[in-house]
Tab-separated table of C-alpha atoms in Angstrom:
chain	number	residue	atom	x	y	z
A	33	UNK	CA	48.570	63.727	-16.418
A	34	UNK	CA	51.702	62.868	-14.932
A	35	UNK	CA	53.694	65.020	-17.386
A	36	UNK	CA	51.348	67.936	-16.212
A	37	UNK	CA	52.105	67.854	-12.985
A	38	UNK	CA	55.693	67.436	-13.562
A	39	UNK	CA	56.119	70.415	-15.417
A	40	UNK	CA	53.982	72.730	-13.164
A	41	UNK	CA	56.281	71.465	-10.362
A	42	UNK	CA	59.099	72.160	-12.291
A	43	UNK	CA	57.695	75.751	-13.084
A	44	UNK	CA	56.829	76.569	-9.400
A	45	UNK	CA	60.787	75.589	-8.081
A	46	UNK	CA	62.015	77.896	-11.129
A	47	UNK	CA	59.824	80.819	-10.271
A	48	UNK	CA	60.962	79.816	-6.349
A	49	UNK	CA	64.390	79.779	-7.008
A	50	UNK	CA	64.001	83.163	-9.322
A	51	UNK	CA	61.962	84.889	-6.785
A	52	UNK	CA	64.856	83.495	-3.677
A	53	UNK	CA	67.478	84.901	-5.924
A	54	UNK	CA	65.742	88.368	-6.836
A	55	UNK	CA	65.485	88.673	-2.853
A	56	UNK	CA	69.169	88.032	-2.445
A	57	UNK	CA	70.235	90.597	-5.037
A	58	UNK	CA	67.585	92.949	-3.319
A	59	UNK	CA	69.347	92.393	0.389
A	60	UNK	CA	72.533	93.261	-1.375
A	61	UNK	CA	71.808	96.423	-2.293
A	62	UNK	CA	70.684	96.812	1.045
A	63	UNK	CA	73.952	95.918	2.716
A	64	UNK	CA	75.718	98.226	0.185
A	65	UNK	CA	74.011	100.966	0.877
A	66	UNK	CA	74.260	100.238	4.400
A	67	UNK	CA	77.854	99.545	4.857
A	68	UNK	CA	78.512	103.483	2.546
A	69	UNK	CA	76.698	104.953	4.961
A	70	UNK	CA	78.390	103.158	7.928
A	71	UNK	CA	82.029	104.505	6.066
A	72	UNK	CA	80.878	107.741	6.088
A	73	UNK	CA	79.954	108.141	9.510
A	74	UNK	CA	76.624	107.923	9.090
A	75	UNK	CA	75.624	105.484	11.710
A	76	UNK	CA	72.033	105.891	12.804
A	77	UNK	CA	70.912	106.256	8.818
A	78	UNK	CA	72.412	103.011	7.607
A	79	UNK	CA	70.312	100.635	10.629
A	80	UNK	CA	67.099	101.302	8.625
A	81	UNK	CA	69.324	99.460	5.642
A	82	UNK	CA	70.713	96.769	7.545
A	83	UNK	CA	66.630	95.777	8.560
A	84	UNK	CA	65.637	95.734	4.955
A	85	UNK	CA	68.494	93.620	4.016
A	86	UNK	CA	67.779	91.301	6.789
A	87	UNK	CA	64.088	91.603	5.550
A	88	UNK	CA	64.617	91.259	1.953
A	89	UNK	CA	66.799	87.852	2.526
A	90	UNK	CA	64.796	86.655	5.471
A	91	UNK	CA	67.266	86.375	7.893
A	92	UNK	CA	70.703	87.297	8.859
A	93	UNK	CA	74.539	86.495	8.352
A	94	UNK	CA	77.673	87.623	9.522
A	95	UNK	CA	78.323	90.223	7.104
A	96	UNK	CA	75.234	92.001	8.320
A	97	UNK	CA	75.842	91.299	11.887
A	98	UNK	CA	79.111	93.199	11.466
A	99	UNK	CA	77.219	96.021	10.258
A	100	UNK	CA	74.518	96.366	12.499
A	101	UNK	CA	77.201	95.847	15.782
A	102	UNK	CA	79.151	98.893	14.811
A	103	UNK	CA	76.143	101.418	13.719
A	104	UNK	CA	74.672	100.297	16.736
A	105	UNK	CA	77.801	101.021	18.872
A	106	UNK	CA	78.684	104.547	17.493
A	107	UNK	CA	74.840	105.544	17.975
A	108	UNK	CA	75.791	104.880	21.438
A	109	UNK	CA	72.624	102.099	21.457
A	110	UNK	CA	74.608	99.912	23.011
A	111	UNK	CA	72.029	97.686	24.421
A	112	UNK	CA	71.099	97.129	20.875
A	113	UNK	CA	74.799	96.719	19.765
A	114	UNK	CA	75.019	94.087	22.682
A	115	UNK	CA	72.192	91.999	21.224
A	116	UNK	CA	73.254	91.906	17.877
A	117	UNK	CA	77.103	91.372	19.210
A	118	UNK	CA	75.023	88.249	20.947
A	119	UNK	CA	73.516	86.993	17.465
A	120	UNK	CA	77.101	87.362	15.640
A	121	UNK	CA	78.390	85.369	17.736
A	122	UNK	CA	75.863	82.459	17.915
A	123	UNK	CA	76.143	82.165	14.352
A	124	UNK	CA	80.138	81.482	14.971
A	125	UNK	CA	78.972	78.915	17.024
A	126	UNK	CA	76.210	76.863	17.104
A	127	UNK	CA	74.160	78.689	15.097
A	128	UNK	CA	76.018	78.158	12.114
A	129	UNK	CA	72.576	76.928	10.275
A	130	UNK	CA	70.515	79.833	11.028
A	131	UNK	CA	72.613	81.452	8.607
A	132	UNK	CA	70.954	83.474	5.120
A	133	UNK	CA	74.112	84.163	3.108
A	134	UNK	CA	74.572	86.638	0.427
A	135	UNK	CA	75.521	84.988	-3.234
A	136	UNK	CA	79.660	84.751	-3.607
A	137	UNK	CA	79.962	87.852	-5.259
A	138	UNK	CA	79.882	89.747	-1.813
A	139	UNK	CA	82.565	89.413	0.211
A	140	UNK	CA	83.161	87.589	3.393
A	141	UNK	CA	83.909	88.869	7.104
A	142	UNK	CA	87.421	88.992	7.131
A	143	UNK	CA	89.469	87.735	10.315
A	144	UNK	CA	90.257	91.522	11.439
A	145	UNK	CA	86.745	92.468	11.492
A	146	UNK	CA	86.048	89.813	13.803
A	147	UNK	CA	88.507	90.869	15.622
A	148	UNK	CA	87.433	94.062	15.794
A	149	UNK	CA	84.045	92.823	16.776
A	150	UNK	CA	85.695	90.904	19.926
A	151	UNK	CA	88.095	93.886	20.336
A	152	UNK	CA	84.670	96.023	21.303
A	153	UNK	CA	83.009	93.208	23.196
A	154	UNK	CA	83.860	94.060	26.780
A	155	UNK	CA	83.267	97.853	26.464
A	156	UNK	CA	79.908	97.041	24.765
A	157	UNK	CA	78.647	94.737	27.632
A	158	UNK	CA	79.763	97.293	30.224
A	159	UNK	CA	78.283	100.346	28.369
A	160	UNK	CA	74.947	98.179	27.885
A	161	UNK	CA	75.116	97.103	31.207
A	162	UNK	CA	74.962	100.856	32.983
A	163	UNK	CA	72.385	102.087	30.032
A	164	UNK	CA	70.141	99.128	31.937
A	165	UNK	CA	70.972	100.402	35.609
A	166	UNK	CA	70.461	104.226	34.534
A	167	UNK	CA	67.907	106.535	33.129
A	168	UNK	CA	67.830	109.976	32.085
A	169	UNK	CA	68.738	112.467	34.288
A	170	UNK	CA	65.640	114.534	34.817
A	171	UNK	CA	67.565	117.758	36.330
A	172	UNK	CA	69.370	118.421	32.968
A	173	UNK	CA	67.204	116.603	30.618
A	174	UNK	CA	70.174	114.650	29.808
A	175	UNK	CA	72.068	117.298	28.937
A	176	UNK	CA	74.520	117.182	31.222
A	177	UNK	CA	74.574	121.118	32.108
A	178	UNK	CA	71.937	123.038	34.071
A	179	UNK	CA	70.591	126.541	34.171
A	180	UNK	CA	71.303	128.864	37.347
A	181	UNK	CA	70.898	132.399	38.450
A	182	UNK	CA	74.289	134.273	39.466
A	183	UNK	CA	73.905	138.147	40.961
A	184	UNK	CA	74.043	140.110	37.937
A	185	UNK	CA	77.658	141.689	38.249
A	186	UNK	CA	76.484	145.560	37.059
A	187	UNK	CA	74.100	146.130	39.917
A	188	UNK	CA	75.679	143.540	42.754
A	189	UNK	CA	71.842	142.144	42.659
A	190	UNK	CA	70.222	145.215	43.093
A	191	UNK	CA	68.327	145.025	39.677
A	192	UNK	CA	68.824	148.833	39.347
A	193	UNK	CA	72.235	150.937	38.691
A	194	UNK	CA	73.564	154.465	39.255
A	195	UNK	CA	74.345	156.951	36.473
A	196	UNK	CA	75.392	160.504	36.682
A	197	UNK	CA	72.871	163.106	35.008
A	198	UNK	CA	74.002	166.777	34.497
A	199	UNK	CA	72.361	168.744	37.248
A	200	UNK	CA	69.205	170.523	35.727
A	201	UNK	CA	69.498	173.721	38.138
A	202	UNK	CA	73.277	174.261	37.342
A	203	UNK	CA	73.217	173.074	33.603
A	204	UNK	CA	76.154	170.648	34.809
A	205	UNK	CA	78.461	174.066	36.214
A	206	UNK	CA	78.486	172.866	39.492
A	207	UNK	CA	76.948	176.688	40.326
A	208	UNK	CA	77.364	180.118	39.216
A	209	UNK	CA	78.896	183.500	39.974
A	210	UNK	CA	76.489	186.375	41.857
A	211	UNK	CA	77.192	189.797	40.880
A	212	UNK	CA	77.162	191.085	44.946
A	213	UNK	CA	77.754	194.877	43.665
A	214	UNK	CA	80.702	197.258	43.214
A	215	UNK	CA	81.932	196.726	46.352
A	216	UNK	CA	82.095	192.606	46.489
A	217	UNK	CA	82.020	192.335	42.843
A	218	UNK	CA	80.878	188.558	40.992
A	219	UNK	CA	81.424	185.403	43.981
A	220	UNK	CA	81.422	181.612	43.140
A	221	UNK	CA	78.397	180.033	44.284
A	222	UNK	CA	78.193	176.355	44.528
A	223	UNK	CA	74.402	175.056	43.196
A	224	UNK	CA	72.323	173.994	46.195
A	225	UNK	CA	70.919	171.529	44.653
A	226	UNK	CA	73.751	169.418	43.397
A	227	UNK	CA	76.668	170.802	45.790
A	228	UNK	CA	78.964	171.737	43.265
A	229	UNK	CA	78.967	168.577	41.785
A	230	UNK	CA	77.263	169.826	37.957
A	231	UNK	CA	75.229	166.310	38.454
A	232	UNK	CA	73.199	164.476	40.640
A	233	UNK	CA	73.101	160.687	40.905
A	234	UNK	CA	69.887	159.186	39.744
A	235	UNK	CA	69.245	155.469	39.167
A	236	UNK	CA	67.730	153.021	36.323
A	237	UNK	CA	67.324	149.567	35.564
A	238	UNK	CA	69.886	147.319	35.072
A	239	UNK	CA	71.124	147.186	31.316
A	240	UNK	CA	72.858	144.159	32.135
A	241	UNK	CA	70.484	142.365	33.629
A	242	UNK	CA	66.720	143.832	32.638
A	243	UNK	CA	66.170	145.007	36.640
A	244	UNK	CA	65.961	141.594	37.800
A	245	UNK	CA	69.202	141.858	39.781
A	246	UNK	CA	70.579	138.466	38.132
A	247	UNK	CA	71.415	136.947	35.065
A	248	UNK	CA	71.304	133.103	33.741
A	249	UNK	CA	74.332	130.788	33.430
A	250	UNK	CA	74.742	127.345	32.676
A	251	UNK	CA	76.921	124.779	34.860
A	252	UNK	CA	77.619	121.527	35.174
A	253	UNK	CA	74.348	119.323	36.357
A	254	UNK	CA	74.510	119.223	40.486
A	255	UNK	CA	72.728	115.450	40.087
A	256	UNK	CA	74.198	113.681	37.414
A	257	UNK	CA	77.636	115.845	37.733
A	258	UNK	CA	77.943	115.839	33.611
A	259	UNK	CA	76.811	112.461	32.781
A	260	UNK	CA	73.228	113.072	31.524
A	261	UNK	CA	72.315	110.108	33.208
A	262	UNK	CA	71.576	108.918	36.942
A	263	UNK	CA	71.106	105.489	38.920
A	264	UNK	CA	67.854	103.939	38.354
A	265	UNK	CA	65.648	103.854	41.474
């Protein structure tokens, strides 16, 4: 009976221990793929990673805290990057046994990425620190740059221009010569309807500007002055 019990005990810590190490190797693969796509720049798409890995090996270390601090920061989430900043460093300190390491075949945090780490630590609190004061500015959408209506330049804000059209009475002479007789012979007449001009002035809508005498421009916000964001109320 004994020797039963032994050896399903002995079965259950193997397939524990087999199961603990599967997970491990798992995370790993994880943490790879996350730290490529941290290399490459691609920030945002390598957090998703850094969560399974922390998942998969059912907690955290400092190889993953690394990670996660810098994806976090160059998303610009950096009231995110400032609580994992705040877990990296507990586990420095007294935290130390919270910690879910990888096996030894993945290499450690190395001094100069903790010093990199503490390098960002001051801009991260400050940048978290006015994302928690400050929303979205609603003027701009965040944007930074708003819409506005100048006085269309064509027209001066009239919404309609001036254009010359040949004069229809004239054909565009300007007039015509009268035979007066022998005596006078052919005169010059100027047309009386467009005063020797050959055109009369006629107007249209704006090309430029559709007949709405303006056209739209985009500026710098007048609220949040280029920021995209503005004091919290």
């Amino acid at each position: 009976m004994n020797k039963i019990i032994f050896t399903s005990l002995l079965l259950f810590l193997i397939s524990s221990v087999s199961h603990a190490q599967n997970n491990n190797f798992r995370a790993q693969g994880f943490y790879y793929k996350a730290k490529e796509l941290k290399e490459s720049g691609s920030y945002s798409n390598a957090i998703p990673y850094c969560k399974k890995a922390e998942e998969a090996l059912g907690g955290s270390n400092l190889e993953l805290q690394y990670l996660y601090i810098l994806c976090y920061y160059y998303s610009r989430d950096y009231s995110n990057a400032q609580k994992e900043m705040e877990r990296f460093f507990n586990f420095k300190g007294d935290h130390k046994d919270q910690i879910k390491k990888f096996d030894k075949s993945v290499d450690r945090i190395t001094d100069d990425e903790t010093k990199a780490v503490t390098q960002l630590m001051v801009d991260i609190d400050e940048k978290a620190h006015y994302e928690s004061t400050h929303t979205t500015c609603g003027n701009c959408s965040g944007t930074g740059t708003e819409s506005y209506h100048k006085d269309c330049f064509s027209c001066n804000g009239k919404g309609y221009e001036s254009y010359q059209k040949a004069c229809s009475n004239c054909n565009g002479n300007g007039g015509s010569y009268i035979d007066h007789g022998t005596a006078v012979g052919k005169k010059w007449h100027k047309c009386a309807y467009c005063f020797g001009k050959a055109y009369s002035t006629q107007s249209r809508k704006c090309s430029d500007c559709s007949g709405k005498g303006y056209n739209s421009d985009t500026r710098t916000c007048t609220r949040c002055f280029g920021n995209g964001k503005v004091a919290k109320e």
